[in-house]
């Protein structure tokens, strides 16, 4: 039986290689790409998806209006071209004329209009953060779609190109019209316009997609099938990858201590890009409401005492780098590492600041105690906390790490504000206006997750936040953001610890797997198989 | 609902003959020796360990077994032998504590139920049944993951799930013993309920309790390992289960990180089970005839 | 024993189970709701959202109502076999559980048959010469199987047979890269099933082996066996015709009682081998704080345990004429 199976496998693998073709020739069609997911998605569409896994499915079935390149410039997707009015308020999109839904119905501007007004605006959890800027979104003819904004809003194209953050994958009106987009059965058997068609969802096991032969982009896609397999156990997931049963593991589920091993093995490739869009940084949040941390000098002292180089070395095994900004360096146009003044550890300075702030050492050399709230699940946060504990002990601050599971952590830190320090990952991309502003704006001091739980308020910074997004010129925006980063380092509502390593693991037999800053979730329309 | 009580025994053996019966089974003696060795290792662990179990600078990363790291090192360069010593200690502690609490609760509930009978018995038995029907491993996962993954919660969750078995055994013993002559005699002499329960009946019902409690220690250690594996163990404590959980990622690259903690756990539980089996033979009337 | 009486007995046992199920439902409900953490946070993912959206979600899943009212609604629906609607998967809980059930039942059934068969065989073998070298050896091995953490055993088997020897795949139920059909598909399934089923069997194998051995030992010394021997029957036929049927009773009970625990214990094996059954569903539901699924699984499992117990009693009654239906 074993031999039979391996024969079948061998046959299947060889049959996809073009006879006589050279390896470096144009990509050939064929191959099954198996993506390992950390869990079962909640849905297979974009409008409800808030989790990575759902978007990894949806991005292959649907198209956005535009996608983004590594410089965050828009690239054609369903819209082949677009015009932006001089006042930055009117966006006119010209759609691909031969695009069809998987059931054969042509894609028209009506669908786009419906998607924005009746699906995303109504059902997507993040719509509230940007949709209020939109005055109208209408189809002006069969293939033209116009969005008018209330005022110029610089990050707009980035937002609709960022399907992870905004759910802007275009959906068929004829399937969703007159239904509740949250419960429409098509959410589990989606019909899109994308490179792959939905075939089956085997509960608890995998989702199967097949090549869309009528895809409107000439010659694409190359792969015959995509399988997204749910592998919740980290060990068996890694084993499956090593054994060649799975071809791709995205950066958020790759164990960092194992990466070095895969770099040496030529059966695999480590792709160190594709995370620029999410631009994720690890932060140490500081509750500024009361206690020693209400004092700015104490917060500065922490920054001088914590050895971030050592954290990178031990917590993420040297794979990432120190975060020298509140904005991840993947956003190269706006991230400014020179705003970080705490370049090296300086225990003397930390001690001096603490002495002067009115927290002298007692007889045992102790100044005060702090708690760090830690959520289970990200082992690197636990390792970082061990180092922080060690570092702060040297300046007389006792640290206890309080671990709970993630939902309890959110309850404690973000709803009850019952914490001193807390570990938290924040995305800072694809545009800081949508992912940095909500963490530090004083109007975001709310008892809900992932906003300003620190209780931080600075009118000067609020003012920058409120005006910068109206500025269309990127250079000028970058200047305003430089001021914002300087203010953040001065006020220190949180200490940026390190940038999450961007390391995706892929079988060497598949090429062009990652081609956008959202590489971990992107559409695999251009991915091809090569023995 | 019928429940199997394979360990039911009726009388306690006299001490000298008990030891003789136990000794006759060579395997039990072997188990006992193993337990003593493990206990000594666990107790003396901090003094025998060649390295600090927490130190990430003990050696190179993922070094295979060999001098000076006899069981190799893990992905952070920590010495596995030192960690196994500490882990065995934690795991044994969890096992003993959980079995102790479960036994205490089990005896109390079982004694109350078996001595008083009537409606008290009815109520207690219904509650016990509910606890027996709820799949216990499921419940342990839920309890620990909801109320916090620390050692105390883990011990409490495990013991909470283990007492019903004991309660039923004790109750059954009490039901047969409470009407025996020696109890009646004591009652006639004016002994109170407490005296009857704790002095007259309980010592005579202890045999199956001891056997069961012994087996519970091993089961509790396995349960702790299972919880750790599913990610609801206490990350601040090095237990054998926690070591296994952490070793999973490097299972393929460093088999020793998975093998040795697992073997240590299996040996410890095995030794306990063998002794439990031996005790069962000691207390079972059949074996005394031979 | 008549069929009608047996049926009446079964009915009564089932009716007796109803209050228990209700109590379990209530206990589960309060237990799960007393846990810290807000399930809505899981739904919104790791991104910030508006207060209005959170309130909307709460209303959608009835989390804004008082707890007692939520319980009432839950019980009312449960009485109609409606276990609610999964917050994580936005799907009917009963359907979700049922869609995962076949995988678990296949794994469990295979393991149960395998462990019962082998366990009884070994038990009979060992009981014939108590405390002999062969008895001790088998007992020792069986005890060793009982003393290993299930997930660790699975991992070791994986390392040896899937990674080193490459005899078996490391995870899943079917080869996904090369879909097969007909007999090839069945062969593929068996190929994937082997390691998890063996892992799953070991614990129960030991349990059944030990019980069979003890009961066989006991039975073989009983009068009727001695009589049979005196009548000149060979030892083999004494075992087969007289001792074995008698020793089977408690074994049946253990299998019946273990049914529920096996179902629950599937979470470890299924996680190690990425087997898409109910055990893994539970693990995912805990991580996601999916109350309806958790409650549904609890209720469902408890129900299975109760049913298995009733069934065991009935089988017991069928095999053993001494049991009365009182």
mmCIF file of C-alpha atoms in Angstrom, chain A residues 80-265:
data_model
loop_
_atom_site.group_PDB
_atom_site.id
_atom_site.type_symbol
_atom_site.label_atom_id
_atom_site.label_comp_id
_atom_site.label_asym_id
_atom_site.label_seq_id
_atom_site.Cartn_x
_atom_site.Cartn_y
_atom_site.Cartn_z
ATOM 1 C CA UNK A 80 -7.380 48.384 -13.734
ATOM 2 C CA UNK A 81 -6.911 52.134 -13.375
ATOM 3 C CA UNK A 82 -8.114 55.053 -11.271
ATOM 4 C CA UNK A 83 -8.108 58.833 -11.115
ATOM 5 C CA UNK A 84 -7.878 60.949 -7.991
ATOM 6 C CA UNK A 85 -9.185 64.498 -8.095
ATOM 7 C CA UNK A 86 -6.794 67.320 -7.209
ATOM 8 C CA UNK A 87 -8.548 68.106 -3.951
ATOM 9 C CA UNK A 88 -8.026 64.477 -2.921
ATOM 10 C CA UNK A 89 -11.737 63.917 -2.377
ATOM 11 C CA UNK A 90 -12.942 62.035 -5.451
ATOM 12 C CA UNK A 91 -11.624 58.602 -6.423
ATOM 13 C CA UNK A 92 -12.796 57.201 -9.765
ATOM 14 C CA UNK A 93 -12.098 53.515 -10.381
ATOM 15 C CA UNK A 94 -12.237 51.854 -13.819
ATOM 16 C CA UNK A 95 -13.001 48.171 -13.478
ATOM 17 C CA UNK A 96 -11.745 45.206 -15.475
ATOM 18 C CA UNK A 97 -14.394 44.589 -18.110
ATOM 19 C CA UNK A 98 -14.106 40.830 -18.440
ATOM 20 C CA UNK A 99 -14.162 39.865 -14.776
ATOM 21 C CA UNK A 100 -16.789 37.267 -13.847
ATOM 22 C CA UNK A 101 -18.075 35.827 -10.609
ATOM 23 C CA UNK A 102 -17.444 32.115 -10.164
ATOM 24 C CA UNK A 103 -21.065 31.400 -11.113
ATOM 25 C CA UNK A 104 -20.577 33.098 -14.490
ATOM 26 C CA UNK A 105 -22.311 36.408 -13.755
ATOM 27 C CA UNK A 106 -20.206 39.410 -14.884
ATOM 28 C CA UNK A 107 -18.696 41.701 -12.271
ATOM 29 C CA UNK A 108 -20.063 45.232 -12.533
ATOM 30 C CA UNK A 109 -19.745 48.498 -10.646
ATOM 31 C CA UNK A 110 -23.122 47.680 -9.072
ATOM 32 C CA UNK A 111 -21.438 44.879 -7.144
ATOM 33 C CA UNK A 112 -18.747 47.242 -5.900
ATOM 34 C CA UNK A 113 -21.309 49.810 -4.839
ATOM 35 C CA UNK A 114 -23.255 47.148 -2.978
ATOM 36 C CA UNK A 115 -20.133 45.750 -1.316
ATOM 37 C CA UNK A 116 -19.114 49.109 0.118
ATOM 38 C CA UNK A 117 -22.499 50.447 1.155
ATOM 39 C CA UNK A 118 -24.404 47.379 2.175
ATOM 40 C CA UNK A 119 -21.783 44.909 3.319
ATOM 41 C CA UNK A 120 -18.563 46.484 4.560
ATOM 42 C CA UNK A 121 -20.136 49.598 6.065
ATOM 43 C CA UNK A 122 -22.696 47.452 7.868
ATOM 44 C CA UNK A 123 -20.876 44.279 8.843
ATOM 45 C CA UNK A 124 -17.145 44.855 9.139
ATOM 46 C CA UNK A 125 -15.931 45.446 12.707
ATOM 47 C CA UNK A 126 -13.364 48.024 11.671
ATOM 48 C CA UNK A 127 -15.546 50.022 9.281
ATOM 49 C CA UNK A 128 -16.217 52.575 12.012
ATOM 50 C CA UNK A 129 -12.629 53.739 11.889
ATOM 51 C CA UNK A 130 -12.627 54.972 8.290
ATOM 52 C CA UNK A 131 -16.077 54.703 6.690
ATOM 53 C CA UNK A 132 -17.298 57.937 8.347
ATOM 54 C CA UNK A 133 -14.852 59.799 6.049
ATOM 55 C CA UNK A 134 -16.814 58.604 3.003
ATOM 56 C CA UNK A 135 -19.522 60.865 1.656
ATOM 57 C CA UNK A 136 -20.763 58.576 -1.112
ATOM 58 C CA UNK A 137 -19.810 55.433 -2.997
ATOM 59 C CA UNK A 138 -21.692 55.019 -6.270
ATOM 60 C CA UNK A 139 -21.543 53.194 -9.584
ATOM 61 C CA UNK A 140 -21.664 55.735 -12.390
ATOM 62 C CA UNK A 141 -21.764 53.225 -15.225
ATOM 63 C CA UNK A 142 -21.282 49.492 -15.709
ATOM 64 C CA UNK A 143 -17.543 49.609 -15.134
ATOM 65 C CA UNK A 144 -16.965 52.866 -13.310
ATOM 66 C CA UNK A 145 -17.198 53.348 -9.599
ATOM 67 C CA UNK A 146 -16.731 56.637 -7.743
ATOM 68 C CA UNK A 147 -16.033 57.248 -4.072
ATOM 69 C CA UNK A 148 -16.319 60.788 -2.751
ATOM 70 C CA UNK A 149 -14.791 61.642 0.613
ATOM 71 C CA UNK A 150 -16.007 64.331 2.979
ATOM 72 C CA UNK A 151 -12.498 65.741 3.125
ATOM 73 C CA UNK A 152 -9.105 64.765 1.794
ATOM 74 C CA UNK A 153 -7.966 61.626 3.598
ATOM 75 C CA UNK A 154 -4.438 60.513 2.790
ATOM 76 C CA UNK A 155 -4.554 56.868 3.888
ATOM 77 C CA UNK A 156 -7.681 56.089 1.840
ATOM 78 C CA UNK A 157 -6.078 54.045 -0.962
ATOM 79 C CA UNK A 158 -3.957 52.196 1.557
ATOM 80 C CA UNK A 159 -7.056 51.329 3.535
ATOM 81 C CA UNK A 160 -8.959 49.819 0.648
ATOM 82 C CA UNK A 161 -5.803 48.052 -0.512
ATOM 83 C CA UNK A 162 -5.447 46.565 2.959
ATOM 84 C CA UNK A 163 -7.983 43.795 2.920
ATOM 85 C CA UNK A 164 -6.853 42.541 6.333
ATOM 86 C CA UNK A 165 -7.756 45.752 8.081
ATOM 87 C CA UNK A 166 -10.821 46.855 6.194
ATOM 88 C CA UNK A 167 -12.363 43.733 4.695
ATOM 89 C CA UNK A 168 -12.518 45.398 1.268
ATOM 90 C CA UNK A 169 -12.821 42.274 -0.839
ATOM 91 C CA UNK A 170 -15.502 42.722 -3.485
ATOM 92 C CA UNK A 171 -18.606 40.581 -3.135
ATOM 93 C CA UNK A 172 -21.372 39.603 -5.574
ATOM 94 C CA UNK A 173 -24.532 41.676 -5.176
ATOM 95 C CA UNK A 174 -26.786 39.034 -6.713
ATOM 96 C CA UNK A 175 -25.861 36.578 -3.950
ATOM 97 C CA UNK A 176 -26.093 38.931 -1.007
ATOM 98 C CA UNK A 177 -28.911 41.297 -1.959
ATOM 99 C CA UNK A 178 -31.835 41.090 0.434
ATOM 100 C CA UNK A 179 -30.005 38.883 2.944
ATOM 101 C CA UNK A 180 -28.211 39.503 6.207
ATOM 102 C CA UNK A 181 -24.531 39.588 5.227
ATOM 103 C CA UNK A 182 -23.633 38.117 8.622
ATOM 104 C CA UNK A 183 -25.583 34.911 8.134
ATOM 105 C CA UNK A 184 -25.739 34.425 4.372
ATOM 106 C CA UNK A 185 -24.899 30.770 3.637
ATOM 107 C CA UNK A 186 -22.478 31.950 0.939
ATOM 108 C CA UNK A 187 -20.141 32.958 3.773
ATOM 109 C CA UNK A 188 -19.285 29.279 4.016
ATOM 110 C CA UNK A 189 -19.405 28.467 0.298
ATOM 111 C CA UNK A 190 -18.200 31.744 -1.127
ATOM 112 C CA UNK A 191 -18.605 32.923 -4.707
ATOM 113 C CA UNK A 192 -15.980 35.460 -5.685
ATOM 114 C CA UNK A 193 -14.198 36.732 -8.747
ATOM 115 C CA UNK A 194 -10.738 35.621 -7.660
ATOM 116 C CA UNK A 195 -8.105 33.245 -9.022
ATOM 117 C CA UNK A 196 -9.457 30.227 -7.144
ATOM 118 C CA UNK A 197 -12.922 28.770 -6.773
ATOM 119 C CA UNK A 198 -14.270 27.336 -3.577
ATOM 120 C CA UNK A 199 -14.660 23.535 -3.737
ATOM 121 C CA UNK A 200 -15.270 22.166 -0.250
ATOM 122 C CA UNK A 201 -14.964 22.917 3.434
ATOM 123 C CA UNK A 202 -14.253 19.756 5.408
ATOM 124 C CA UNK A 203 -15.089 20.785 8.951
ATOM 125 C CA UNK A 204 -12.177 20.375 11.292
ATOM 126 C CA UNK A 205 -9.814 19.423 8.525
ATOM 127 C CA UNK A 206 -9.336 21.654 5.520
ATOM 128 C CA UNK A 207 -10.735 23.959 2.864
ATOM 129 C CA UNK A 208 -10.163 23.102 -0.773
ATOM 130 C CA UNK A 209 -9.928 25.624 -3.613
ATOM 131 C CA UNK A 210 -9.396 24.939 -7.312
ATOM 132 C CA UNK A 211 -8.081 26.950 -10.228
ATOM 133 C CA UNK A 212 -10.552 29.379 -11.775
ATOM 134 C CA UNK A 213 -10.085 28.755 -15.528
ATOM 135 C CA UNK A 214 -12.063 31.891 -16.404
ATOM 136 C CA UNK A 215 -9.997 34.252 -14.293
ATOM 137 C CA UNK A 216 -9.896 37.717 -15.813
ATOM 138 C CA UNK A 217 -6.141 38.110 -15.404
ATOM 139 C CA UNK A 218 -4.598 36.563 -18.511
ATOM 140 C CA UNK A 219 -2.674 33.339 -17.857
ATOM 141 C CA UNK A 220 -3.274 33.317 -14.117
ATOM 142 C CA UNK A 221 -3.362 31.502 -11.802
ATOM 143 C CA UNK A 222 -0.746 28.772 -12.157
ATOM 144 C CA UNK A 223 -1.666 26.425 -9.339
ATOM 145 C CA UNK A 224 -4.313 23.754 -9.864
ATOM 146 C CA UNK A 225 -5.407 23.614 -6.285
ATOM 147 C CA UNK A 226 -4.909 25.307 -2.944
ATOM 148 C CA UNK A 227 -5.600 23.424 0.252
ATOM 149 C CA UNK A 228 -5.773 25.272 3.538
ATOM 150 C CA UNK A 229 -5.342 22.749 6.287
ATOM 151 C CA UNK A 230 -6.221 23.467 9.931
ATOM 152 C CA UNK A 231 -3.383 22.366 12.197
ATOM 153 C CA UNK A 232 -3.904 23.787 15.685
ATOM 154 C CA UNK A 233 -1.063 21.871 17.299
ATOM 155 C CA UNK A 234 2.239 23.663 16.841
ATOM 156 C CA UNK A 235 4.388 20.548 16.993
ATOM 157 C CA UNK A 236 2.466 18.471 14.482
ATOM 158 C CA UNK A 237 2.187 21.498 12.229
ATOM 159 C CA UNK A 238 5.942 21.900 12.123
ATOM 160 C CA UNK A 239 6.392 18.171 11.653
ATOM 161 C CA UNK A 240 3.941 18.164 8.758
ATOM 162 C CA UNK A 241 5.893 20.997 7.170
ATOM 163 C CA UNK A 242 9.219 19.230 7.591
ATOM 164 C CA UNK A 243 7.773 16.029 6.154
ATOM 165 C CA UNK A 244 6.521 17.867 3.092
ATOM 166 C CA UNK A 245 2.833 17.353 3.893
ATOM 167 C CA UNK A 246 2.394 21.128 4.148
ATOM 168 C CA UNK A 247 4.093 23.706 1.912
ATOM 169 C CA UNK A 248 3.664 27.016 3.698
ATOM 170 C CA UNK A 249 3.651 28.339 7.252
ATOM 171 C CA UNK A 250 3.062 32.060 7.700
ATOM 172 C CA UNK A 251 5.169 34.316 9.914
ATOM 173 C CA UNK A 252 2.829 34.371 12.888
ATOM 174 C CA UNK A 253 3.032 30.606 13.407
ATOM 175 C CA UNK A 254 6.692 29.987 12.664
ATOM 176 C CA UNK A 255 8.643 29.090 15.813
ATOM 177 C CA UNK A 256 11.538 31.558 15.772
ATOM 178 C CA UNK A 257 14.043 29.231 17.407
ATOM 179 C CA UNK A 258 13.629 26.793 14.517
ATOM 180 C CA UNK A 259 14.229 29.214 11.670
ATOM 181 C CA UNK A 260 18.019 28.866 11.638
ATOM 182 C CA UNK A 261 17.617 25.149 11.033
ATOM 183 C CA UNK A 262 15.407 25.685 7.976
ATOM 184 C CA UNK A 263 17.796 28.260 6.536
ATOM 185 C CA UNK A 264 20.418 25.533 6.259
ATOM 186 C CA UNK A 265 18.095 23.045 4.560
#
